[in-house]
XYZ file of C-alpha atoms in Angstrom:
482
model
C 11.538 143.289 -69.221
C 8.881 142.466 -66.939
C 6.608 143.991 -64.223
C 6.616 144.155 -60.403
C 3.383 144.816 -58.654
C 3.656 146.314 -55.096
C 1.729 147.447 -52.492
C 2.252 150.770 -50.667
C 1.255 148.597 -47.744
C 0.030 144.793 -47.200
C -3.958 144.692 -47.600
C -4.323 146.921 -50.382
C -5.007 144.327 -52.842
C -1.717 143.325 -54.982
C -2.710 139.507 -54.864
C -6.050 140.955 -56.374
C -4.583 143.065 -58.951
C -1.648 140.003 -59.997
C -4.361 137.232 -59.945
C -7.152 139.945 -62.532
C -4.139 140.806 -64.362
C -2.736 137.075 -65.443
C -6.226 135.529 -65.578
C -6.899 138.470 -68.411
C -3.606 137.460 -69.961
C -4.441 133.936 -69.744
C -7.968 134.396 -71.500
C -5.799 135.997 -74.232
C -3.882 132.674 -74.717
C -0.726 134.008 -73.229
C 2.097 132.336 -71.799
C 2.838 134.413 -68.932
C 5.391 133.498 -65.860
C 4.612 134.465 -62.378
C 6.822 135.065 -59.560
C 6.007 135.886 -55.850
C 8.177 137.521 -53.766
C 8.847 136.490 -50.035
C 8.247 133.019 -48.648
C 4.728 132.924 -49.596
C 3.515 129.582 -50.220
C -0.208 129.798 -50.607
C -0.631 133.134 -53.170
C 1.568 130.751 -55.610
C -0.864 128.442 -55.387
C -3.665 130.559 -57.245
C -0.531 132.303 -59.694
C -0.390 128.424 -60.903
C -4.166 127.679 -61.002
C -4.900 130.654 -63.317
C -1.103 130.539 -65.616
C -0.920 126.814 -65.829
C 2.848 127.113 -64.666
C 4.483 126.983 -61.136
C 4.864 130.066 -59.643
C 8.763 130.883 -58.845
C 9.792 132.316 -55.043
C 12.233 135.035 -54.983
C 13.253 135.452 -51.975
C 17.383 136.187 -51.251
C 17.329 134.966 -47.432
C 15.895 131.971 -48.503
C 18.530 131.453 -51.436
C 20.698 134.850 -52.365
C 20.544 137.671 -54.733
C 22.621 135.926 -57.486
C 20.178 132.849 -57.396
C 17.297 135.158 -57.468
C 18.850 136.835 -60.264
C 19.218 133.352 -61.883
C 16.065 131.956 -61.385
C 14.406 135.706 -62.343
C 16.312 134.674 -65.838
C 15.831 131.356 -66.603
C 12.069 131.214 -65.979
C 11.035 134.852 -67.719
C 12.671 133.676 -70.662
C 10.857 130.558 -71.252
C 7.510 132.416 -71.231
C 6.410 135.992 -73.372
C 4.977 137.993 -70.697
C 6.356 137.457 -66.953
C 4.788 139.355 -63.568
C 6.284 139.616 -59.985
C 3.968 140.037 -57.304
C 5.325 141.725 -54.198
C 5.019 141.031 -50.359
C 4.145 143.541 -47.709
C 4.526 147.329 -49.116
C 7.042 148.315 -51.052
C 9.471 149.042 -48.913
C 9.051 146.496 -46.211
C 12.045 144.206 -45.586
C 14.462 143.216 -42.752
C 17.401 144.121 -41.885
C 20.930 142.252 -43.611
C 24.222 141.690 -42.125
C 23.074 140.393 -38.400
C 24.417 136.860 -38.871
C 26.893 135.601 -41.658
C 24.422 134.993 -44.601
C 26.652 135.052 -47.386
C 24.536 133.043 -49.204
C 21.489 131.342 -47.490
C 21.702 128.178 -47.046
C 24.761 127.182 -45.969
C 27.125 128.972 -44.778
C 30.142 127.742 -46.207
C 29.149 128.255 -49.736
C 30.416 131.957 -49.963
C 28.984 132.910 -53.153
C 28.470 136.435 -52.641
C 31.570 138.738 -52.869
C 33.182 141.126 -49.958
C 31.829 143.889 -51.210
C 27.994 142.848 -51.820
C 28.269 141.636 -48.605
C 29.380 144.944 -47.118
C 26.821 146.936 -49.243
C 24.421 144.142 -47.707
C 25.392 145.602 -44.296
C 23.788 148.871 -45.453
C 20.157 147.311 -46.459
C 16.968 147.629 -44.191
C 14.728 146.795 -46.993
C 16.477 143.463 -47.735
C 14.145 141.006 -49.037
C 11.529 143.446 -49.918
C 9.544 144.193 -53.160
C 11.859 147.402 -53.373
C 14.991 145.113 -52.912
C 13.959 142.306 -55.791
C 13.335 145.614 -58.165
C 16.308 146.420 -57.914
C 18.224 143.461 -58.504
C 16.345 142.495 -61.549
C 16.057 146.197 -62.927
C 12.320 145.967 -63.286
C 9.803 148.834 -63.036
C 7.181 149.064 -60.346
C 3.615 149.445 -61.039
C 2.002 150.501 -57.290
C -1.087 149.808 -55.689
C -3.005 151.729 -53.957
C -5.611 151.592 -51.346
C -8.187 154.347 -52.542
C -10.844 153.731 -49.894
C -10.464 156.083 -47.884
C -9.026 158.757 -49.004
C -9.021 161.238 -52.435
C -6.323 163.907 -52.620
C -3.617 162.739 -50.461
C -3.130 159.959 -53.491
C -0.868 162.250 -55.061
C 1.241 162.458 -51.414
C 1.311 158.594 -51.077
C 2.444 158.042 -55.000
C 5.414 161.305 -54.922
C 6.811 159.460 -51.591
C 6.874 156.091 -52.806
C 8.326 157.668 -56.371
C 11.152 159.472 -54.805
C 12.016 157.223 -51.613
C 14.525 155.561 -53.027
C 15.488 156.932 -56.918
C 16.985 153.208 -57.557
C 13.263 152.505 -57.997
C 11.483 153.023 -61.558
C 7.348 153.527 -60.492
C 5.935 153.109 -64.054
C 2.435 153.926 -62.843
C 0.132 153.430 -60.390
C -3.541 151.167 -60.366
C -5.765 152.904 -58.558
C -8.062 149.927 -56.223
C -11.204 150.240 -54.313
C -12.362 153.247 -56.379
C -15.716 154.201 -54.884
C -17.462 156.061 -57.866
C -17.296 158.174 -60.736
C -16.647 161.206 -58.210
C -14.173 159.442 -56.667
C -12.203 158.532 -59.109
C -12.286 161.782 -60.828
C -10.631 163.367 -57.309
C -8.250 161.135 -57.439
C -7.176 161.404 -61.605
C -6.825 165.543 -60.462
C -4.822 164.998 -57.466
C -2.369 162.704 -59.644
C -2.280 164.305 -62.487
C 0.337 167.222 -61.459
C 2.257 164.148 -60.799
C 2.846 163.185 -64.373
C 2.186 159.761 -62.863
C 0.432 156.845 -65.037
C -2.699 155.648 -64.186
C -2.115 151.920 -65.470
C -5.577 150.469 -63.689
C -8.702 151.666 -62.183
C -10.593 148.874 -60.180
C -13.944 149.759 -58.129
C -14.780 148.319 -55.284
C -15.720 144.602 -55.838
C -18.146 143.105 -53.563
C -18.647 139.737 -55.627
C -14.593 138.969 -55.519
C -13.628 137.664 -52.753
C -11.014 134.811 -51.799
C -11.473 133.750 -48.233
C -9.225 133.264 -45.625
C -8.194 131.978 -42.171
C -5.330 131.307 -39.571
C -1.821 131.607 -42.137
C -3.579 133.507 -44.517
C -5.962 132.608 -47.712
C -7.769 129.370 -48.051
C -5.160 127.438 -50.409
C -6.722 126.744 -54.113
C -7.558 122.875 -53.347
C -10.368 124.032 -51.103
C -12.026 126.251 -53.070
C -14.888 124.315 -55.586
C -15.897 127.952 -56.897
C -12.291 129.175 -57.715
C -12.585 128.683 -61.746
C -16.194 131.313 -61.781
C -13.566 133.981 -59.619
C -10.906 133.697 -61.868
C -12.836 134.218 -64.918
C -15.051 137.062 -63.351
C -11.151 138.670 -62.586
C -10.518 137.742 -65.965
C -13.601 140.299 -67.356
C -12.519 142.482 -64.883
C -9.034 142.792 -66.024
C -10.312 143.178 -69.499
C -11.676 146.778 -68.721
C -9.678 147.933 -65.951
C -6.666 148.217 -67.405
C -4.305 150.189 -69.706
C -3.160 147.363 -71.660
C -1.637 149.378 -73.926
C 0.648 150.233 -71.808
C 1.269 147.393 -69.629
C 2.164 145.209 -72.599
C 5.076 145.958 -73.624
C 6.151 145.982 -69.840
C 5.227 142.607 -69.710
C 7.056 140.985 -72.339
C 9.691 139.232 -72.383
C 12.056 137.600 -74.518
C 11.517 133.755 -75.225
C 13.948 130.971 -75.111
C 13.985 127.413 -75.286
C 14.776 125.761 -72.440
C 17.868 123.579 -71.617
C 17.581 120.018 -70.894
C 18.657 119.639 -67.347
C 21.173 116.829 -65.755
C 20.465 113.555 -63.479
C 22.548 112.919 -60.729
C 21.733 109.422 -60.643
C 20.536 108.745 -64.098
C 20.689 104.934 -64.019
C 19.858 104.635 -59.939
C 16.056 106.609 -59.719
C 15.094 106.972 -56.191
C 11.432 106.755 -55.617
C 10.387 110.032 -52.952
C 6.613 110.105 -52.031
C 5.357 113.258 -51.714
C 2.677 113.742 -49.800
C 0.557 116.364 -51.747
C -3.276 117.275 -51.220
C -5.408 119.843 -49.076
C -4.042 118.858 -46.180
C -0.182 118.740 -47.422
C 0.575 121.426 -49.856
C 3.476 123.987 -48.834
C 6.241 123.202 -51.056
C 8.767 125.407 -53.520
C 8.659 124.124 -56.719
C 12.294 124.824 -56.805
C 13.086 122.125 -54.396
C 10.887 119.306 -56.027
C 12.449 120.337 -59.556
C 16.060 119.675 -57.402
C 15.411 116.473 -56.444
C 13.878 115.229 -59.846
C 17.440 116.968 -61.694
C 18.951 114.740 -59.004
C 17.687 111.968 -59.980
C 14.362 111.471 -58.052
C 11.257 109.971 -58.985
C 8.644 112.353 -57.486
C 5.580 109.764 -56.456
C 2.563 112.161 -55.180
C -0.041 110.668 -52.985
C -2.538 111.796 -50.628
C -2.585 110.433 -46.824
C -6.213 112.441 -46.918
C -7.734 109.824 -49.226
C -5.364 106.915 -50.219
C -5.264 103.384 -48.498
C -1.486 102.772 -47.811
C 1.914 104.722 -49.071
C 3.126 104.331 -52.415
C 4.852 101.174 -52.924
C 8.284 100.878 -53.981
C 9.488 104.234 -52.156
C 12.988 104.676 -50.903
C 12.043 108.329 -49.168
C 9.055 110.275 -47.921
C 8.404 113.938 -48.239
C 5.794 115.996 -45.821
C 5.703 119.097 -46.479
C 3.859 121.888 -44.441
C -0.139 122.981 -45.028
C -3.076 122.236 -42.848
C -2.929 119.264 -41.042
C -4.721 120.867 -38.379
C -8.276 121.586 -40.737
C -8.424 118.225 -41.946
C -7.638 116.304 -38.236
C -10.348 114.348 -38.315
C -9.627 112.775 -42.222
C -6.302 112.002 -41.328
C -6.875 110.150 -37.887
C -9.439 108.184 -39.574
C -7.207 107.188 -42.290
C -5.459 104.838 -39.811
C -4.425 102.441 -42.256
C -2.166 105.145 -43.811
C -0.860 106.178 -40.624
C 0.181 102.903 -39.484
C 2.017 102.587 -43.053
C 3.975 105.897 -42.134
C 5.175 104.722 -38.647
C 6.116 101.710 -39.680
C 8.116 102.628 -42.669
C 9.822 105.301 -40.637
C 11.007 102.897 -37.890
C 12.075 100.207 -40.315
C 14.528 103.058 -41.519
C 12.580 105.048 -44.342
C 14.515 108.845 -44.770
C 11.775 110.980 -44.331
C 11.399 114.803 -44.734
C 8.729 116.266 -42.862
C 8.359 120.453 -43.057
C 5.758 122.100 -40.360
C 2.457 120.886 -41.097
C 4.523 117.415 -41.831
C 6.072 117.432 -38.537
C 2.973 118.075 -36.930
C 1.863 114.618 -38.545
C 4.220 112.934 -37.636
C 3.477 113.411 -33.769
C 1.511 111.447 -31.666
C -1.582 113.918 -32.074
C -2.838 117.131 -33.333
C -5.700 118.829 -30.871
C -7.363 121.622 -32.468
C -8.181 124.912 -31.986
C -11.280 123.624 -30.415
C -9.111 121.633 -27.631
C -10.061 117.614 -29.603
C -7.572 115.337 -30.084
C -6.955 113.396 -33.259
C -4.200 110.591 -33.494
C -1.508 110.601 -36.224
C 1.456 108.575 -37.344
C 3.139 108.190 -33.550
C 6.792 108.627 -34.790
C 7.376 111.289 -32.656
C 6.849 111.620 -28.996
C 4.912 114.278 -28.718
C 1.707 116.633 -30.028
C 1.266 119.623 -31.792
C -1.693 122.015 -29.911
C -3.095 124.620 -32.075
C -3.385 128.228 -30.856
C -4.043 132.013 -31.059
C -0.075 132.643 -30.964
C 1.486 133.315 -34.824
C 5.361 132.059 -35.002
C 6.616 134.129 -37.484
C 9.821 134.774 -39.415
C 12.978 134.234 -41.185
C 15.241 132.339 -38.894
C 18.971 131.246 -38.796
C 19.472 127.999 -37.461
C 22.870 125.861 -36.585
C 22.591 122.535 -36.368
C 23.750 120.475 -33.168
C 24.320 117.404 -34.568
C 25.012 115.599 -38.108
C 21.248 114.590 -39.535
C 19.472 113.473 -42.310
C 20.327 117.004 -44.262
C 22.885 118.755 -42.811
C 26.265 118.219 -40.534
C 26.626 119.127 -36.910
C 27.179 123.518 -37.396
C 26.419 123.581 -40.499
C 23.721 126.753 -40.497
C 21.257 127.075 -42.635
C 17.984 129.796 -43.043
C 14.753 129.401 -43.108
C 11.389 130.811 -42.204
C 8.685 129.713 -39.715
C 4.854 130.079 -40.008
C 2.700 128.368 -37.702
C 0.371 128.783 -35.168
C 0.756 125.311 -33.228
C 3.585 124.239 -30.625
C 4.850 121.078 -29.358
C 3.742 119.700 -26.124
C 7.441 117.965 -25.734
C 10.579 119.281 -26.700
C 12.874 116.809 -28.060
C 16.412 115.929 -26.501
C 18.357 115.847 -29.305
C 16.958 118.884 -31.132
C 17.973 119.625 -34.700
C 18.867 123.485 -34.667
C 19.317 126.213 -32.121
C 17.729 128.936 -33.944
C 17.847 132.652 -33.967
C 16.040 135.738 -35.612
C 17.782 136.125 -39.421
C 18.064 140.038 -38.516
C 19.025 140.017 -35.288
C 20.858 137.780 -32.546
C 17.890 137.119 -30.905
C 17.592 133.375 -29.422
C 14.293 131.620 -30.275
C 15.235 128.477 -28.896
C 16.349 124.712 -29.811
C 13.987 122.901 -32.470
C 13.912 120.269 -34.830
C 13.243 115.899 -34.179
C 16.137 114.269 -35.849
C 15.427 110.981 -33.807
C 14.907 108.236 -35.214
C 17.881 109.345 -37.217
C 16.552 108.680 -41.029
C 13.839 111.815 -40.257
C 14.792 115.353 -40.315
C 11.100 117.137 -38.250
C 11.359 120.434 -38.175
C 8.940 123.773 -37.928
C 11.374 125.767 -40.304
C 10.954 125.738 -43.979
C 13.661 125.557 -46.133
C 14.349 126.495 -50.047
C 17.294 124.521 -51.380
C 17.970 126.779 -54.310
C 21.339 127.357 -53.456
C 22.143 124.237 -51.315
C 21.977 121.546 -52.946
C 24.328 119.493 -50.554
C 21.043 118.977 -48.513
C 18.668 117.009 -51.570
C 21.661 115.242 -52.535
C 22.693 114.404 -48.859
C 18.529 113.366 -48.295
C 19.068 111.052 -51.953
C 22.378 109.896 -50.564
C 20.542 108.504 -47.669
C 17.398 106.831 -50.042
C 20.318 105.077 -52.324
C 21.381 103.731 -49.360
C 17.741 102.020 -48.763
C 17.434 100.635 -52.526
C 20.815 99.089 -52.360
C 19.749 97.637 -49.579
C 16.842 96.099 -50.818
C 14.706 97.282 -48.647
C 12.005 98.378 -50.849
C 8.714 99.518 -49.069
């Protein structure tokens, strides 16, 4: 058993409610597990800050319902309470069956069976809150936006109750509740309803978590985050009806199994760059490459002096290279290190915000230029226009990770674009629900770097960290040891 918090729309406050209701847990000495639904990177971030434990995705583009399934298992039962928070409303998905996902990554694993994929066909809430309910069998506890209105509450809760019957609502927490008057409309409208009422939280003008361009201002950057989290924390000691949330939260322990090395006796040293500036990464895909037999090195090219020595791979993942320009062109000693590590043959992964470091400059929303690492030949320019979405991409020619058509899915988030295309792009990519063409992408030149804007989750392909280690073995038998 466990508990997925939704939203009858986005902006009604489930990161809010998830963050007041583990931070209350937490202050009670519980071990509580928190998943996030969607390919959220940043709301994971403040799960982890306030349980002490990485934050799973579930997300079945990404990966695929049986590895969401699996990874829903694994990590509930090594924890007693466990919590999903939900993207978007409840309801909000995309629609499955315009390509040939049968499983996400790539395409010629096949793990689902002909007839989940034809039922897939029938989904237009795939990858939604609603969808990962379902899947796992978990109750729904709903969240809604009280603002602005009183009696239609009871409307909102019966249509999100009987949309779709697959879907247990255990109750409802009632946010933004304006006064004692207010709330007391609201309790009569719901009550004919029969409908819980598992949390009342007023409107709270001293909690706030800021936010900008991709959403809210990642953990790292916040020197006041520990006084939020413990005034959610007396929040969530009032607001709710523990007594009834409890026992949806639990969940059975187990002890966890030891996990198996690829390369037991060969470690391969990865550094992964990891700080306020580089921070987008699935835990699932670091926890890959260590079972593989990787030696995760984390460094900072904000504040260090030179790369890690000893390194047969680097790791960029995405963030906010953009915010922190200036640090990074500065830190030209580090940069230099990068290039030339790269060029002597160094396999490097760079996601997004690590491709965009990778060019030969990042200019700002404010139009100044800042120099990076030079490898590739061309910039990334910061504007008002949002890339966004799940994306299927083939790829044009063997690389770093994957052979030539080999397609894989991912999802894109960025506000930048490249000044240069490159010539020998990675991927020619598409919409995930549709056959719409979004172009060719992706810098797999020099060919030991694999650049690209689209994020990937290697749950369920792990051909492309063991192809990426393949390629660092190939560096430490060569001695060439940087």
């Amino acid at each position: 058993m466990a508990l997925v918090i939704a939203g009858e729309r986005s902006g009604v406050g489930k990161t809010t409610v998830t963050l007041t209701l583990l931070a209350s847990l937490r202050r009670r000495d519980r071990l509580v597990q928190s998943f996030k639904v969607g390919p959220d990177y940043i709301d994971p971030m403040f799960h982890r800050h306030v349980t002490g434990r990485a934050c799973r995705n579930l997300d079945p583009v990404l990966t695929s319902e049986a590895y969401v399934q699996q990874c829903f298992a694994h990590h509930s039962q090594l924890s007693e309470y466990s919590l999903v928070e939900g993207v978007m409303g409840l309801f909000d998905g995309v629609k499955e069956g315009a390509g040939e996902h049968t499983s996400t990554a790539l395409s010629n694993q096949g793990s689902r069976g002909a007839e989940e994929k034809n039922n897939a066909q029938c989904l237009t809430d795939f990858a939604s809150t609603a969808h990962i309910a379902r899947l796992l069998d978990l109750p729904v506890v709903l969240v809604i936006d009280c603002s602005r209105l009183s009696g239609s509450v009871a409307a909102i809760a019966h249509g999100y109750r009987s949309f779709d019957p697959r879907i247990k609502i255990a109750g409802v927490v009632l946010n933004r509740v304006g006064s004692d008057r207010h709330l007391s409309l609201l309790k009569d409208s719901l009550e004919p309803l029969q409908l819980p009422i598992l949390g009342v939280m007023r409107r709270q003008d001293n909690i706030t978590i800021p936010d900008r361009h991709l959403g809210l201002v990642p953990t790292a950057e916040l020197p006041e985050l520990n006084a939020l989290i413990d005034r959610l924390a007396d929040l969530g000691d009032t607001c709710f009806d523990w007594q009834r949330l409890l026992p949806l939260l639990k969940s059975e322990s187990l002890s966890p199994s030891a996990s198996s090395s690829l390369y037991p006796s060969s470690p391969v040293r990865i550094a992964v760059a990891r700080d306020r500036a580089f921070n987008f990464y699935y835990q699932d895909n670091l926890d890959l490459l260590q079972q593989l037999g990787a030696e995760l090195v984390f460094w900072s090219p904000l504040e260090d002096a030179d790369i890690p020595k000893d390194i047969q791979g680097m790791y960029f993942g995405g963030g906010f290279p953009e915010v922190f320009a200036q640090q990074l062109a500065e830190n030209s000693s580090v940069r230099d290190a990068v290039k030339t590590a790269i060029l002597k043959g160094m396999p490097t992964v760079a996601e997004c915000g690590g491709l965009m470091y990778l060019c030969e400059q990042i200019i700002d929303f404010e139009g100044k230029s800042w120099s990076m690492a030079g490898v590739l030949p061309t910039s990334a320019v910061m504007g008002g226009r949002l890339t966004l979405g799940y994306r299927r991409a083939v790829a044009l020619q063997d690389n770093l990770l994957v052979k030539a058509n080999t397609t894989v899915y991912g999802h894109e988030f960025h506000r930048s674009h490249l000044t240069l295309t490159p010539t020998q792009p990675l991927f020619e990519t598409s919409r995930y629900d549709c056959e719409e063409n979004m172009g060719c992408e992706g810098w797999g030149l020099p060919v030991n770097i694999h650049a690209s804007y689209v994020h990937q989750h290697w749950g369920e392909s792990r051909e492309i960290p063991q192809q990426f280690l393949k390629e660092c073995l190939k560096v430490a038998s060569s001695g060439m040891w940087i």
